[in-house]
N, CA, C and O of each residue as an XYZ file, in Angstrom:
288
protein
N     127.692    153.653    114.221
C     126.502    152.874    113.436
C     126.623    152.413    112.324
O     126.108    151.367    111.930
N     127.682    153.534    111.377
C     127.691    153.337    109.520
C     128.283    151.997    109.515
O     127.818    151.097    108.815
N     129.715    151.780    110.594
C     130.356    150.729    110.723
C     129.698    149.076    110.501
O     129.827    148.031    109.862
N     128.744    149.920    111.796
C     128.196    148.295    112.215
C     126.952    147.843    111.262
O     126.497    146.698    111.256
N     126.488    148.878    110.488
C     125.631    148.620    109.728
C     125.934    147.958    108.168
O     125.163    147.374    107.406
N     127.457    148.318    108.018
C     127.939    147.559    106.877
C     128.540    146.152    107.327
O     128.506    145.167    106.589
N     129.038    146.149    108.479
C     129.345    144.873    109.228
C     127.968    143.447    109.188
O     128.107    142.253    108.921
N     126.940    144.096    109.506
C     125.603    143.329    109.007
C     125.155    143.136    107.991
O     124.374    142.185    108.017
N     125.308    143.767    106.688
C     125.310    143.709    105.565
C     125.729    142.786    104.954
O     125.103    142.076    104.167
N     127.153    142.694    105.356
C     128.254    141.990    104.836
C     128.085    140.639    105.477
O     128.563    139.731    104.797
N     127.567    140.299    106.529
C     127.215    139.124    107.282
C     125.473    138.431    106.700
O     125.095    137.261    106.641
N     124.967    139.321    106.458
C     123.871    139.159    105.556
C     123.948    138.654    104.143
O     123.151    137.940    103.535
N     125.063    139.172    103.765
C     125.478    138.328    102.071
C     126.076    136.909    102.444
O     125.759    135.833    101.936
N     127.075    137.156    103.512
C     127.307    135.664    103.195
C     126.433    134.240    104.000
O     126.434    133.009    103.962
N     125.823    135.240    104.623
C     124.894    133.712    105.486
C     123.743    133.525    104.220
O     123.329    132.393    103.968
N     123.325    134.551    103.550
C     122.264    134.052    102.709
C     122.822    133.242    101.236
O     122.214    132.478    100.486
N     124.234    133.762    101.185
C     124.802    133.114    100.334
C     125.062    131.487    100.621
O     124.942    130.629     99.747
N     125.382    131.262    101.797
C     125.460    130.101    102.325
C     124.217    128.910    102.445
O     124.079    127.692    102.340
N     123.528    129.974    102.698
C     121.902    128.854    102.869
C     121.577    128.815    101.248
O     121.350    127.669    100.860
N     121.531    129.506    100.548
C     121.366    129.314     99.235
C     121.851    128.334     98.776
O     121.123    127.519     98.210
N     123.448    128.092     98.904
C     124.274    127.041     98.625
C     123.731    125.813     99.473
O     123.490    124.769     98.867
N     123.561    125.870    100.608
C     123.085    124.476    101.229
C     121.670    124.235    100.673
O     121.308    123.078    100.884
N     120.759    124.994    100.022
C     119.794    124.459     99.538
C     119.795    124.071     98.324
O     118.787    123.493     97.917
N     120.674    124.237     97.623
C     121.092    124.221     96.130
C     121.323    122.569     96.240
O     120.756    121.635     95.674
N     122.379    122.623     97.192
C     122.710    120.906     97.192
C     121.544    120.331     97.986
O     121.131    119.293     97.468
N     121.031    120.613     98.851
C     120.057    119.694     99.414
C     118.684    119.121     98.142
O     117.936    118.171     98.372
N     118.646    119.852     97.029
C     117.826    119.618     96.358
C     118.455    118.797     95.189
O     117.831    117.834     94.745
N     119.613    119.129     94.700
C     120.569    118.134     94.292
C     120.340    116.829     94.571
O     119.934    115.918     93.850
N     120.762    116.870     96.112
C     120.746    115.445     96.709
C     119.410    114.916     96.455
O     119.433    114.047     95.583
N     118.337    115.143     96.900
C     117.059    115.009     96.838
C     116.782    114.042     95.029
O     116.520    112.864     94.786
N     117.004    115.236     94.128
C     117.014    114.938     92.967
C     117.523    113.731     92.797
O     116.822    112.844     92.311
N     118.937    113.481     93.202
C     119.571    112.356     92.710
C     118.983    111.449     93.319
O     118.732    110.518     92.553
N     118.617    111.267     94.419
C     117.663    110.124     95.233
C     117.072    109.715     94.484
O     117.299    108.549     94.161
N     115.917    110.523     93.764
C     114.605    110.440     93.249
C     115.064    109.636     92.140
O     114.448    108.615     91.833
N     115.911    109.943     91.626
C     116.566    109.358     90.153
C     117.071    108.180     90.403
O     117.088    107.494     89.381
N     117.561    107.560     91.481
C     117.883    106.284     91.873
C     116.876    105.555     92.131
O     116.672    104.479     91.568
N     116.046    106.118     93.113
C     114.894    105.132     93.355
C     113.790    104.483     92.354
O     113.332    103.342     92.408
N     113.436    105.671     91.286
C     113.203    105.317     90.070
C     113.823    104.398     89.516
O     113.202    103.340     89.410
N     115.064    104.442     89.036
C     115.829    103.506     88.622
C     115.427    102.131     89.377
O     115.044    101.132     88.769
N     115.545    102.201     90.593
C     115.108    100.636     91.159
C     113.670     99.841     90.454
O     113.331     98.759     89.975
N     113.087    101.298     90.792
C     111.704    100.855     90.141
C     111.579     99.862     88.991
O     110.743     98.966     88.873
N     112.322    100.110     88.373
C     112.367     99.453     86.858
C     113.405     97.972     86.915
O     113.356     97.065     86.084
N     114.027     98.011     87.732
C     114.618     96.836     88.324
C     113.927     95.868     89.400
O     113.864     94.689     89.049
N     113.500     96.128     90.419
C     113.195     95.616     91.632
C     111.455     95.354     91.567
O     110.853     95.871     92.508
N     110.889     94.857     90.894
C     109.445     94.736     90.209
C     108.969     94.769     91.844
O     108.570     95.859     92.254
N     108.991     93.627     92.795
C     108.561     93.264     93.665
C     108.197     93.820     94.773
O     107.172     93.659     95.435
N     109.297     94.632     94.972
C     109.547     96.266     95.919
C     108.656     97.634     95.243
O     108.558     98.719     95.815
N     108.296     97.437     94.448
C     107.556     98.627     93.057
C     106.272     99.403     94.307
O     106.009    100.596     94.151
N     105.743     98.806     95.186
C     105.169     99.398     95.882
C     105.501    100.406     96.646
O     105.097    101.555     96.468
N     106.588     99.892     97.939
C     107.218    100.376     98.591
C     108.154    101.362     98.579
O     108.312    102.092     99.558
N     109.051    101.509     97.180
C     109.559    102.324     96.576
C     108.559    103.635     95.664
O     109.092    104.664     95.249
N     107.655    103.448     95.554
C     106.788    104.364     95.068
C     106.362    105.164     96.339
O     106.270    106.385     96.470
N     106.160    104.311     97.112
C     105.768    105.122     98.644
C     106.989    106.191     99.117
O     106.897    107.341     99.547
N     107.995    105.467     98.898
C     109.275    106.563     99.541
C     109.310    107.369     98.651
O     109.372    108.490     99.154
N     109.302    107.429     97.063
C     109.353    108.230     95.963
C     108.255    109.168     96.853
O     108.628    110.306     97.135
N     107.164    108.809     97.219
C     106.133    109.848     97.533
C     106.631    111.010     98.741
O     106.367    112.206     98.870
N     107.398    110.144     99.473
C     107.727    110.742    100.878
C     108.880    111.774    100.614
O     109.089    112.808    101.248
N     109.535    111.310     99.619
C     111.036    111.877     98.802
C     110.326    113.435     98.205
O     110.736    114.583     98.378
N     109.579    113.123     97.740
C     108.789    114.390     96.950
C     108.429    115.444     97.836
O     108.797    116.618     97.797
N     107.419    114.702     98.898
C     107.039    115.694    100.247
C     108.155    116.316    100.677
O     108.188    117.543    100.771
N     109.114    115.599    100.963
C     110.260    116.674    101.337
C     110.657    117.922    100.763
O     110.763    119.052    101.240
N     110.908    117.305     99.283
C     111.461    118.298     98.382
C     110.429    119.223     98.467
O     110.976    120.309     98.278
N     109.380    119.379     98.625
C     108.009    120.432     98.288
C     108.372    120.964     99.737
O     108.433    122.192     99.811
N     108.595    120.333    100.776
C     108.849    121.419    101.968
C     110.023    122.483    102.136
O     110.144    123.575    102.692
N     110.972    121.479    101.247
C     112.482    122.605    101.078
C     111.948    123.656    100.205
O     111.839    124.714    100.824
N     111.438    123.756     98.518
C     111.210    124.507     97.977
C     109.456    124.393     97.413
O     109.162    123.951     96.303
N     108.689    124.764     98.175
C     107.358    124.675     98.068
C     106.861    125.250     96.407
O     106.007    124.687     95.722
N     107.710    126.612     95.966
C     107.266    127.096     94.526
C     107.878    126.334     93.647
O     107.534    126.819     92.570
N     108.601    125.405     93.426
C     108.630    124.614     92.410
C     108.181    123.535     92.246
O     108.277    122.766     93.203
N     107.690    123.167     91.319
C     107.132    121.946     90.712
C     108.512    120.868     90.041
O     109.580    121.106     89.476
N     107.884    119.790     90.414
C     108.684    118.798     89.713
C     108.556    118.246     88.417
O     107.427    117.898     88.072
N     109.472    118.106     87.659
C     109.536    117.556     86.334
C     110.501    118.920     85.621
O     110.820    118.895     84.433
């Protein structure tokens, strides 16, 4: 039982570490995408309404991934 408990604990650490890494990567990618789209809003004036709608969608996804963090 003790060995099984240790094994489960090790797996838990590995899985939690992997999930945390994936979460950080997903957040980093969303932030990079948001920055790119924000840059586009300064260049593509005709597309600003559509780009802003996309930004709102991206922010909503980011909030679902990490609801406790606020943008900015």
